[in-house]
């Protein structure tokens, strides 16, 4: 008993072929879209690779790019096959290729589904990469004279302005590192000397933040220095002040940005995957329907199309049998070779 | 009566004309869509910058007129494509015969009127943009501190975001901030002697400082941003404000915004020129096609020679006939009474 058998007459076969041709061209478009999405994600990750220590994993965008290109190629070919399927003469040249092509299609669909899962699940690794990268970025903020790190200040400032965030987890992260270069510290000033002496590592730590942490929505001009000293500023209470600086940490801001990007890409890829599965099933039906045409001279006759020739457990058994036979034939050949050699030796 | 600019159009040239017209019409449709997109983009940009343009600035009229020109051109293009396609098919042409005349008149009148309007605006408006930006930015800077005054409470946020996004400071430079009180009096300590001295030494009682808001800071600077005491040469270590430095954005917002908007307007202008040229060509082609087919009595595939023309008689003759016809229709009105007034309207000449 074949799996999901459907009867096909000539008109139905032609309609199936035409529908599949259209779906294949739509899938070529979908493949281009996925390629574009992968490229976009790769560019976005590259843009911020400075704050991710260049250690971010490019698995998702690379696989999206590869899948997009493969989808284009496969569906272009499948479209050609479906176009020729209507004419028995043209279809004859494609006949031997169709079964391996369908096997490749099933493999492609499986890989595409795995890529979709990756889109949704790789958030965690990005979080730890961002945490380390931002910490290092902030550490090198003051090294504007060190070759190889001189751009870090500009990168972090523009990041904080664009993503409306401050520090790693919050603005207090800036209190724990020296973000003002020694070059611009007045070492003759008593205040500077006191601060450096009172610190174990000899660093100049202040309760101040860079200007890029400032929030434009604040009603008062930005307070950047002496943030924890209420008496340093008129009518200021650092416990209740909320609009002065950005309160969100850059790790959370970047993570939510990339998460939403990858989620939407995952959703699009899932839709494309559903389309691909439909096309594979349709192609299988077309293949078996055209195989089932008993009389090649009469194209008008009815035929049957099915997904699997026997039911699922029987097909699985037959597959295992064929594997065993393959193993046994190797064994027989080996024994025959040994037997052939033994009489020669003996 | 002499025809205006007659052109002999036997069958083959007529078909060529129809095919070329079809192509030109689709080109016109594409160009007019691009014009529509361009003018929409400019309108959105002007809307975003609304706070910084004085209300008296009429610059938004230009993209609005461009929008109208684009819409009329799109309509002309679609009509041209449909009519030229139909003129090759005998079955499809009759319904087009009736509508083509009025549509051509509407297209010419609309396109011509809007063209004149657009030219006038293009000559008169650039100066108004300059002064509009000048006034608008000045007003925004004056209201920077008014974060609690209804109607102006968003000036600070908008100006900060403008300076951050467009990488500019002040109107023409950072020193503009020295002449404006940008710190709200609410956050000035009346007990601080320095504050009291500054306010008393100023004629209008304003608190002016040689400092700038944080949004003027340039992230490319190698040192943390210096925002205060900018006119004292030795206030900060290793910093001389008289020397060129990367501390603050060097450009003024007036120049940056003007350049940005002028670039958009010039792109829009070139798109408009292309669209109007194409529209003129399409209208001319449609008129020739229409008159040539009228000469054959609406029969598409007639092999006879016909002439296409722009206007049926000399301009003077046409106006004279129209004038005489109008006069004849109006004269017998008092004797015949109301029922006859309906017929003069129907008797108007069909050009």
XYZ file of C-alpha atoms in Angstrom:
697
model
C 0.000 0.000 0.000
C 1.704 3.194 -1.148
C 1.876 6.210 1.157
C -0.640 9.007 0.382
C -1.554 7.777 -3.070
C -3.220 10.276 -5.468
C -4.628 9.597 -8.929
C -3.350 11.825 -11.718
C -4.769 12.290 -15.174
C -3.037 14.257 -17.917
C -4.650 17.580 -16.996
C -3.802 17.196 -13.312
C -0.200 16.332 -14.114
C 0.162 19.370 -16.332
C -1.397 21.578 -13.638
C 0.969 20.148 -11.015
C 3.970 20.785 -13.251
C 2.883 24.369 -13.931
C 2.189 25.076 -10.271
C 5.566 23.657 -9.306
C 7.287 25.774 -11.979
C 5.760 28.921 -10.493
C 6.618 27.891 -6.923
C 10.204 27.180 -7.980
C 10.635 30.659 -9.411
C 9.188 32.142 -6.220
C 11.697 30.046 -4.296
C 14.548 31.451 -6.365
C 13.377 34.869 -5.182
C 13.178 33.572 -1.604
C 16.734 32.217 -1.963
C 17.937 35.659 -3.033
C 16.157 37.186 -0.028
C 17.823 34.736 2.358
C 21.199 35.468 0.751
C 20.557 39.178 1.288
C 19.524 38.635 4.912
C 22.682 36.603 5.594
C 24.844 39.282 3.994
C 23.136 42.011 6.048
C 23.677 40.124 9.306
C 27.330 39.499 8.419
C 27.884 43.200 7.734
C 26.172 44.181 10.994
C 28.320 41.759 12.989
C 31.466 43.018 11.233
C 30.559 46.629 11.980
C 30.575 45.955 15.723
C 33.349 43.373 15.793
C 35.524 45.879 17.707
C 33.324 45.586 20.783
C 33.097 41.817 20.421
C 36.866 41.228 20.531
C 36.713 39.946 16.920
C 35.654 36.656 18.487
C 32.028 36.570 17.378
C 30.774 33.481 15.603
C 29.778 34.048 11.986
C 28.047 30.655 11.748
C 24.520 32.013 11.271
C 25.203 34.589 8.514
C 27.607 32.273 6.668
C 25.109 29.423 6.628
C 22.299 31.761 5.537
C 24.440 32.981 2.646
C 25.307 29.406 1.624
C 21.672 28.241 1.910
C 20.460 31.201 -0.118
C 22.853 30.467 -2.975
C 22.106 26.727 -2.930
C 18.359 27.408 -2.911
C 18.716 29.639 -5.975
C 20.672 26.979 -7.885
C 18.417 24.055 -6.913
C 15.185 25.811 -7.681
C 16.443 27.144 -10.971
C 17.176 23.521 -11.939
C 13.862 22.271 -10.550
C 12.026 24.959 -12.495
C 13.658 23.738 -15.678
C 12.675 20.133 -14.832
C 9.057 21.099 -14.151
C 8.910 23.077 -17.386
C 10.142 20.045 -19.344
C 7.931 17.599 -17.418
C 4.910 18.519 -19.543
C 6.589 17.247 -22.699
C 7.455 13.480 -22.494
C 10.273 13.798 -25.034
C 12.076 16.517 -23.076
C 11.336 14.800 -19.778
C 13.113 11.600 -20.862
C 16.554 13.250 -20.546
C 15.822 14.316 -16.939
C 14.417 10.906 -15.861
C 17.588 9.247 -14.497
C 18.570 12.376 -12.522
C 15.326 12.883 -10.684
C 15.725 10.322 -7.882
C 19.177 11.514 -6.722
C 17.956 15.105 -7.109
C 15.044 14.416 -4.764
C 17.413 12.840 -2.224
C 19.595 15.980 -2.353
C 16.456 18.115 -1.897
C 15.474 16.227 1.261
C 18.999 16.705 2.616
C 18.877 20.419 1.784
C 15.559 20.796 3.603
C 16.975 19.148 6.720
C 20.003 21.437 6.735
C 17.773 24.491 6.196
C 15.683 23.495 9.212
C 18.842 23.185 11.324
C 19.968 26.658 10.177
C 16.559 28.042 11.220
C 17.013 26.531 14.672
C 20.493 28.071 14.880
C 19.025 31.508 14.200
C 16.888 31.224 17.299
C 19.331 29.455 19.598
C 22.713 31.163 19.193
C 21.774 34.134 21.362
C 23.618 32.841 24.413
C 27.066 32.745 22.797
C 26.590 36.285 21.529
C 25.849 37.487 25.070
C 29.138 36.233 26.529
C 31.125 37.527 23.522
C 29.569 40.961 23.990
C 30.272 41.003 27.740
C 33.990 40.311 27.234
C 34.321 42.569 24.232
C 32.697 45.593 25.882
C 34.772 45.153 29.028
C 37.976 45.250 26.974
C 36.690 48.106 24.872
C 36.083 50.235 27.932
C 39.516 49.299 29.306
C 41.187 50.616 26.136
C 39.007 53.759 25.962
C 41.861 55.983 27.117
C 44.531 54.446 24.868
C 44.076 56.923 22.036
C 47.854 57.075 21.582
C 48.456 53.324 21.443
C 48.611 52.012 17.872
C 46.018 49.300 17.327
C 43.699 50.684 20.014
C 43.499 54.358 19.127
C 40.065 53.970 17.561
C 38.434 52.387 20.638
C 37.356 55.722 22.157
C 35.560 56.772 18.985
C 33.960 53.330 18.626
C 32.620 53.243 22.182
C 31.410 56.873 22.049
C 29.530 56.341 18.797
C 28.126 53.055 20.089
C 26.772 54.703 23.230
C 25.251 57.555 21.237
C 23.667 55.293 18.602
C 22.306 52.594 20.895
C 21.412 55.009 23.720
C 23.332 53.052 26.352
C 26.131 53.597 28.856
C 28.801 51.191 30.068
C 28.592 47.405 30.135
C 25.724 46.872 32.582
C 25.156 50.511 33.546
C 26.936 53.833 33.949
C 28.679 52.773 37.161
C 31.028 50.562 35.116
C 32.852 53.761 34.163
C 33.628 54.444 37.838
C 35.774 51.318 38.006
C 38.161 51.967 35.158
C 40.490 54.823 34.345
C 39.023 56.293 31.165
C 41.015 59.535 31.209
C 44.469 59.145 29.722
C 47.453 60.084 31.964
C 48.579 62.437 29.191
C 45.754 64.856 30.053
C 46.020 64.644 33.836
C 47.615 67.562 35.632
C 50.026 65.777 37.988
C 50.884 69.019 39.758
C 47.322 69.232 41.067
C 46.828 68.016 44.655
C 43.481 66.452 43.904
C 44.921 64.267 41.128
C 47.850 63.184 43.290
C 45.535 62.275 46.193
C 43.298 60.165 44.021
C 46.154 58.230 42.464
C 47.780 57.630 45.862
C 44.538 56.399 47.397
C 44.138 53.752 44.673
C 45.917 50.385 45.108
C 46.892 50.072 41.427
C 47.781 53.753 41.060
C 44.876 54.408 38.729
C 42.943 57.652 38.482
C 39.356 56.600 39.165
C 36.567 59.177 39.264
C 32.795 59.060 39.618
C 32.394 60.554 36.143
C 31.343 59.272 32.739
C 32.193 60.233 29.142
C 29.931 62.691 27.303
C 28.422 59.952 25.109
C 26.456 58.662 28.113
C 24.410 61.866 28.240
C 20.679 61.662 27.569
C 19.374 64.520 25.353
C 15.894 64.180 26.914
C 17.139 65.486 30.230
C 15.647 68.921 31.135
C 18.962 70.138 32.541
C 22.376 70.373 30.899
C 24.200 67.050 31.238
C 25.972 66.307 34.508
C 28.979 64.103 33.724
C 31.388 64.779 36.592
C 31.016 64.124 40.336
C 27.881 62.086 39.787
C 27.646 60.727 43.332
C 28.270 64.091 45.006
C 24.916 65.793 45.508
C 26.436 68.993 46.830
C 28.585 69.496 43.741
C 25.499 70.417 41.694
C 22.560 72.649 42.483
C 19.230 70.884 43.060
C 20.653 67.429 42.233
C 19.964 64.086 43.896
C 21.825 61.193 42.273
C 19.473 58.625 43.865
C 16.375 59.935 42.088
C 17.891 61.407 38.939
C 16.826 59.236 35.996
C 16.952 61.334 32.865
C 20.487 62.649 33.113
C 22.307 59.653 31.630
C 21.286 56.590 29.666
C 20.383 53.927 32.231
C 20.593 50.867 29.954
C 23.856 48.956 29.606
C 25.332 48.542 26.141
C 25.454 44.777 26.468
C 21.673 44.585 26.902
C 21.098 47.129 24.129
C 23.299 45.315 21.579
C 21.944 41.922 22.596
C 18.332 42.986 22.090
C 19.236 44.502 18.706
C 20.939 41.358 17.444
C 18.265 39.106 18.967
C 15.490 40.887 17.129
C 17.515 40.720 13.890
C 18.140 36.996 14.230
C 14.560 36.268 15.314
C 13.109 37.953 12.262
C 15.624 36.155 10.038
C 14.699 32.868 11.701
C 11.003 33.510 11.079
C 11.624 34.321 7.400
C 13.804 31.218 6.970
C 11.093 29.081 8.590
C 8.538 30.331 6.044
C 10.963 29.603 3.222
C 11.566 26.130 4.673
C 7.818 25.402 4.602
C 7.763 26.478 0.962
C 10.727 24.189 0.214
C 9.026 21.182 1.840
C 5.913 21.819 -0.270
C 8.016 21.935 -3.426
C 9.853 18.710 -2.532
C 6.564 16.880 -1.901
C 5.088 18.219 -5.144
C 8.187 17.208 -7.087
C 8.001 13.699 -5.596
C 4.368 13.351 -6.677
C 5.224 14.581 -10.177
C 8.138 12.144 -10.373
C 6.106 9.109 -9.343
C 3.109 10.140 -11.474
C 5.273 10.413 -14.570
C 7.034 7.127 -13.729
C 3.635 5.481 -13.417
C 2.625 6.342 -16.971
C 2.387 2.708 -18.125
C 2.197 3.344 -21.850
C 4.773 5.894 -23.013
C 3.037 6.230 -26.395
C -0.226 7.415 -24.844
C 0.371 10.536 -22.774
C -3.320 10.893 -21.949
C -3.520 7.852 -19.670
C -4.074 8.035 -15.946
C -1.317 7.273 -13.495
C -0.845 7.188 -9.757
C 1.497 9.330 -7.715
C 2.689 8.489 -4.210
C 5.210 9.669 -1.650
C 6.663 6.261 -0.770
C 6.096 3.040 -2.689
C 5.403 1.057 0.471
C 4.415 2.239 3.947
C 7.057 3.810 6.185
C 8.128 0.707 8.225
C 8.320 -1.432 5.049
C 10.401 1.195 3.266
C 12.742 1.387 6.262
C 13.089 -2.439 6.253
C 13.809 -2.449 2.512
C 16.436 0.274 3.017
C 18.167 -1.786 5.758
C 17.999 -4.912 3.538
C 19.687 -3.079 0.693
C 22.407 -1.872 3.098
C 22.943 -5.473 4.334
C 23.099 -6.754 0.752
C 25.712 -4.140 -0.008
C 27.737 -5.377 2.997
C 27.225 -9.077 2.032
C 28.282 -8.525 -1.573
C 31.515 -6.984 -0.328
C 32.034 -10.012 1.962
C 31.385 -12.496 -0.870
C 33.847 -10.690 -3.100
C 36.462 -10.719 -0.348
C 35.906 -14.492 0.295
C 36.093 -15.176 -3.416
C 39.369 -13.279 -3.632
C 40.791 -15.244 -0.644
C 39.594 -18.568 -2.106
C 41.154 -17.591 -5.406
C 44.462 -16.817 -3.754
C 44.540 -19.954 -1.545
C 44.577 -22.523 -4.397
C 47.335 -20.492 -6.047
C 49.401 -20.553 -2.860
C 48.553 -24.122 -2.068
C -7.639 76.003 -43.261
C -3.940 75.343 -42.773
C -3.102 72.562 -40.317
C -0.546 73.363 -37.613
C 2.637 71.242 -38.029
C 1.130 68.482 -40.183
C 2.929 65.134 -40.503
C 2.116 62.435 -43.066
C 1.488 59.129 -41.288
C 0.908 56.059 -43.476
C 0.384 52.674 -41.810
C 3.992 51.662 -41.008
C 5.070 54.982 -39.476
C 1.806 54.983 -37.502
C 2.637 51.586 -36.023
C 6.188 52.747 -35.290
C 4.776 55.843 -33.613
C 2.419 53.756 -31.482
C 5.197 51.386 -30.392
C 7.638 54.185 -29.617
C 4.916 55.998 -27.726
C 4.218 52.879 -25.651
C 7.887 52.674 -24.647
C 8.094 56.397 -23.896
C 4.915 56.184 -21.786
C 6.370 53.473 -19.587
C 9.606 55.475 -19.253
C 7.475 58.445 -18.229
C 5.671 56.295 -15.650
C 9.026 55.202 -14.150
C 10.410 58.769 -14.138
C 7.256 60.163 -12.533
C 7.288 57.446 -9.834
C 10.892 58.371 -9.050
C 9.873 62.048 -8.885
C 7.044 61.139 -6.508
C 9.460 59.188 -4.287
C 12.035 61.999 -4.351
C 9.527 64.703 -3.433
C 8.031 62.468 -0.728
C 11.512 61.986 0.745
C 12.185 65.727 0.694
C 8.838 66.420 2.372
C 9.631 63.904 5.125
C 13.052 65.503 5.696
C 11.473 68.963 5.878
C 8.869 67.672 8.332
C 11.599 66.240 10.583
C 13.448 69.569 10.503
C 10.236 71.521 11.098
C 11.435 72.944 14.421
C 14.489 74.472 12.801
C 12.676 76.145 9.921
C 10.959 79.440 10.630
C 7.160 79.212 10.030
C 7.410 81.944 7.394
C 9.612 79.730 5.214
C 7.539 78.509 2.274
C 10.033 75.945 1.061
C 7.620 73.041 1.489
C 5.628 74.399 -1.458
C 8.301 73.177 -3.900
C 8.131 69.443 -3.091
C 4.329 69.686 -2.922
C 4.196 71.092 -6.456
C 6.692 68.402 -7.522
C 4.313 65.813 -6.041
C 1.471 67.217 -8.170
C 3.668 67.248 -11.310
C 4.651 63.639 -10.632
C 1.030 62.574 -10.210
C -0.081 64.282 -13.460
C 2.917 62.792 -15.306
C 2.139 59.320 -13.959
C -1.446 59.671 -15.175
C -0.244 60.843 -18.591
C 2.185 57.938 -18.814
C -0.447 55.329 -17.988
C -2.962 56.889 -20.417
C -0.281 57.015 -23.110
C 0.639 53.384 -22.587
C -2.997 52.270 -22.704
C -3.909 54.409 -25.729
C -0.855 53.458 -27.793
C -1.436 49.782 -27.013
C -5.101 50.122 -27.984
C -4.310 51.978 -31.197
C -2.635 48.834 -32.519
C -5.768 46.754 -31.925
C -8.965 47.597 -33.841
C -11.269 46.100 -31.204
C -9.803 48.074 -28.286
C -9.553 51.535 -29.860
C -13.222 52.804 -29.977
C -13.612 53.407 -26.193
C -10.323 55.329 -26.231
C -11.520 57.569 -29.096
C -14.014 59.366 -26.881
C -11.792 59.908 -23.831
C -8.504 60.753 -25.538
C -9.430 64.326 -26.482
C -10.440 65.558 -23.013
C -7.566 63.649 -21.407
C -5.038 65.339 -23.696
C -6.469 68.765 -22.866
C -6.369 67.993 -19.138
C -2.785 66.681 -19.367
C -1.527 69.696 -21.306
C -3.299 72.229 -19.119
C -2.334 70.544 -15.856
C 1.261 69.909 -16.881
C 1.745 73.390 -18.307
C 0.253 75.173 -15.325
C 2.256 73.167 -12.811
C 5.435 73.689 -14.852
C 5.016 77.470 -14.709
C 4.313 77.261 -10.961
C 7.340 75.047 -10.352
C 9.639 77.379 -12.312
C 8.410 80.359 -10.330
C 8.938 78.594 -7.020
C 12.381 77.312 -8.008
C 13.521 80.859 -8.679
C 11.982 82.429 -5.579
C 12.537 79.877 -2.841
C 16.252 79.170 -2.280
C 16.751 82.490 -0.514
C 13.812 81.816 1.760
C 15.352 78.492 2.845
C 18.546 80.248 3.917
C 16.784 82.854 6.052
C 14.278 80.288 7.315
C 17.047 78.036 8.650
C 18.895 81.017 10.125
C 15.834 82.165 12.066
C 14.712 78.682 13.032
C 18.089 77.632 14.431
C 18.440 80.925 16.289
C 15.017 80.451 17.889
C 15.810 76.819 18.815
C 19.077 77.833 20.486
C 17.304 80.631 22.395
C 14.707 78.158 23.668
C 17.258 75.431 24.518
C 16.952 76.254 28.208
C 13.122 76.414 28.207
C 12.572 72.761 29.034
C 9.673 73.678 31.307
C 7.939 76.225 29.107
C 4.975 74.695 27.259
C 5.476 74.859 23.521
C 9.266 74.963 23.713
C 10.003 72.066 26.060
C 11.303 69.846 23.255
C 13.771 72.351 21.820
C 16.669 71.025 23.925
C 16.137 67.387 22.976
C 15.611 68.162 19.287
C 18.638 70.447 19.064
C 20.854 67.942 20.909
C 19.740 65.151 18.594
C 20.282 67.389 15.556
C 23.843 68.210 16.620
C 24.589 64.546 17.401
C 23.151 63.246 14.123
C 24.445 65.882 11.712
C 27.803 66.383 13.449
C 27.500 70.124 13.831
C 27.583 72.712 16.633
C 25.721 75.992 16.900
C 24.487 78.022 13.937
C 27.776 78.860 12.263
C 30.220 77.536 14.880
C 30.551 76.656 18.540
C 30.986 80.275 19.610
C 27.267 80.893 18.946
C 26.605 79.145 22.239
C 28.630 81.784 24.092
C 26.018 84.413 23.189
C 22.979 82.446 24.346
C 21.939 81.436 27.857
C 21.548 77.685 27.423
C 21.562 76.736 31.101
C 18.108 77.042 32.628
C 17.851 79.467 35.567
C 16.169 76.675 37.534
C 19.542 74.900 37.824
C 21.611 77.988 38.681
C 22.630 78.290 42.312
C 21.660 81.814 43.518
C 24.135 81.451 46.390
C 27.109 80.910 44.091
C 29.122 84.164 43.794
C 30.364 83.349 40.292
C 26.785 82.940 39.017
C 25.669 86.204 40.616
C 28.686 88.067 39.150
C 28.028 86.794 35.651
C 24.336 87.704 35.744
C 25.005 91.153 37.115
C 27.725 91.911 34.570
C 25.332 91.156 31.705
C 23.065 93.956 30.401
C 20.020 91.730 29.931
C 20.640 89.665 33.071
C 21.507 86.526 31.123
C 23.890 83.870 32.413
C 26.395 83.576 29.583
C 29.330 81.204 29.795
C 32.115 80.133 27.470
C 30.843 76.585 27.460
C 28.842 74.385 25.068
C 26.309 71.548 25.499
C 27.541 67.945 25.394
C 26.054 67.342 21.934
C 28.779 69.522 20.396
C 31.452 67.010 21.469
C 33.393 65.249 18.722
C 33.987 61.527 19.468
C 37.072 61.573 17.220
C 38.951 63.683 19.746
C 41.781 61.768 21.471
C 40.990 63.369 24.839
C 37.800 63.400 26.904
C 35.549 66.221 25.722
C 36.195 69.720 27.042
C 32.931 71.625 27.262
C 33.598 74.489 29.653
C 36.040 77.447 29.840
C 36.737 77.232 26.124
C 37.981 80.793 25.643
C 40.716 80.575 28.303
C 43.924 79.401 26.598
C 45.431 77.835 29.746
C 42.356 76.502 31.507
C 43.022 72.923 30.386
C 46.251 70.969 30.179
C 47.769 70.812 26.671
C 44.731 72.507 25.139
C 44.787 75.774 23.202
C 41.313 76.631 21.850
C 42.842 78.986 19.298
C 44.558 76.071 17.527
C 42.524 73.718 15.281
C 41.533 70.665 17.300
C 39.125 67.771 17.237
C 37.493 68.595 20.546
C 34.168 69.880 19.183
C 32.405 69.650 15.827
C 33.825 72.407 13.639
C 30.856 72.937 11.277
C 27.799 75.012 12.044
C 24.377 73.385 11.715
C 23.157 76.059 9.299
C 25.732 75.101 6.670
C 25.237 71.369 7.151
C 21.431 71.475 6.925
C 21.461 73.901 3.998
C 23.841 71.680 2.042
C 21.789 68.573 2.821
C 18.458 70.116 1.760
C 19.920 71.794 -1.324
C 21.334 68.467 -2.478
C 17.929 66.825 -2.114
C 16.240 69.736 -3.895
C 18.672 69.652 -6.814
C 18.139 65.895 -7.270
C 14.406 66.556 -7.252
C 14.891 69.376 -9.761
C 16.746 67.193 -12.254
C 14.105 64.459 -11.916
C 11.408 67.071 -12.570
C 13.152 68.288 -15.731
C 13.401 64.736 -17.105
C 9.751 64.020 -16.228
C 8.449 67.202 -17.868
C 10.480 66.562 -21.037
C 9.149 63.026 -21.299
C 5.607 64.219 -20.620
C 5.826 66.800 -23.420
C 7.048 64.118 -25.844
C 4.284 61.705 -24.840
C 1.553 64.353 -25.171
C 2.823 65.393 -28.613
C 2.987 61.790 -29.766
C -0.511 61.058 -28.474
C -1.913 64.127 -30.246
C -0.367 63.102 -33.579
C -1.620 59.545 -33.182
C -5.115 60.723 -32.272
C -5.452 63.135 -35.201
C -4.019 60.613 -37.687
C -6.544 57.978 -36.605
C -9.387 60.538 -36.665
C -8.454 61.260 -40.274
C -9.131 57.584 -41.052
C -12.446 57.722 -39.239
C -11.216 55.550 -36.386
C -10.308 52.576 -38.602
C -6.989 51.272 -37.313
C -5.631 49.211 -40.130
C -6.643 51.506 -42.957
C -3.916 51.640 -45.548
C -4.739 55.167 -46.583
C -2.434 58.074 -46.032
C -3.523 60.448 -43.327
C -2.015 63.457 -41.775
C -1.426 63.957 -38.078
C -1.485 67.527 -36.832
C -1.334 69.512 -33.650
C -4.169 71.926 -34.145
C -6.923 71.752 -36.805
C -6.576 75.240 -38.201
C -4.407 78.257 -37.738
C -4.635 79.436 -34.138
C -6.370 82.638 -35.208
C -8.999 80.769 -37.254
C -9.701 78.396 -34.355
C -10.157 81.217 -31.881
C -12.395 83.088 -34.374
C -14.625 80.014 -34.873
C -14.847 79.453 -31.116
C -15.698 83.132 -30.532
C -18.355 83.200 -33.299
C -19.929 79.949 -32.097
C -20.124 81.271 -28.551
C -21.679 84.538 -29.789
C -24.313 82.744 -31.906
C -25.343 80.525 -29.004
C -25.799 83.448 -26.606
C -27.820 85.846 -28.822
C -31.368 84.309 -29.051
C -31.638 83.649 -25.251
C -34.220 86.396 -24.155
C -36.916 85.392 -26.772
C -36.771 81.576 -26.457
C -36.785 81.417 -22.659
C -35.267 78.898 -20.139
C -35.689 75.568 -22.070
C -33.418 76.861 -24.850
C -30.550 77.601 -22.435
C -29.736 73.922 -22.228
C -28.853 73.706 -25.957
C -26.139 76.471 -26.081
C -24.150 74.416 -23.546
C -24.369 71.339 -25.789
C -23.595 73.446 -28.840
C -20.090 74.380 -27.564
C -17.477 73.525 -30.248
C -15.692 70.211 -29.865
C -12.063 71.062 -30.555
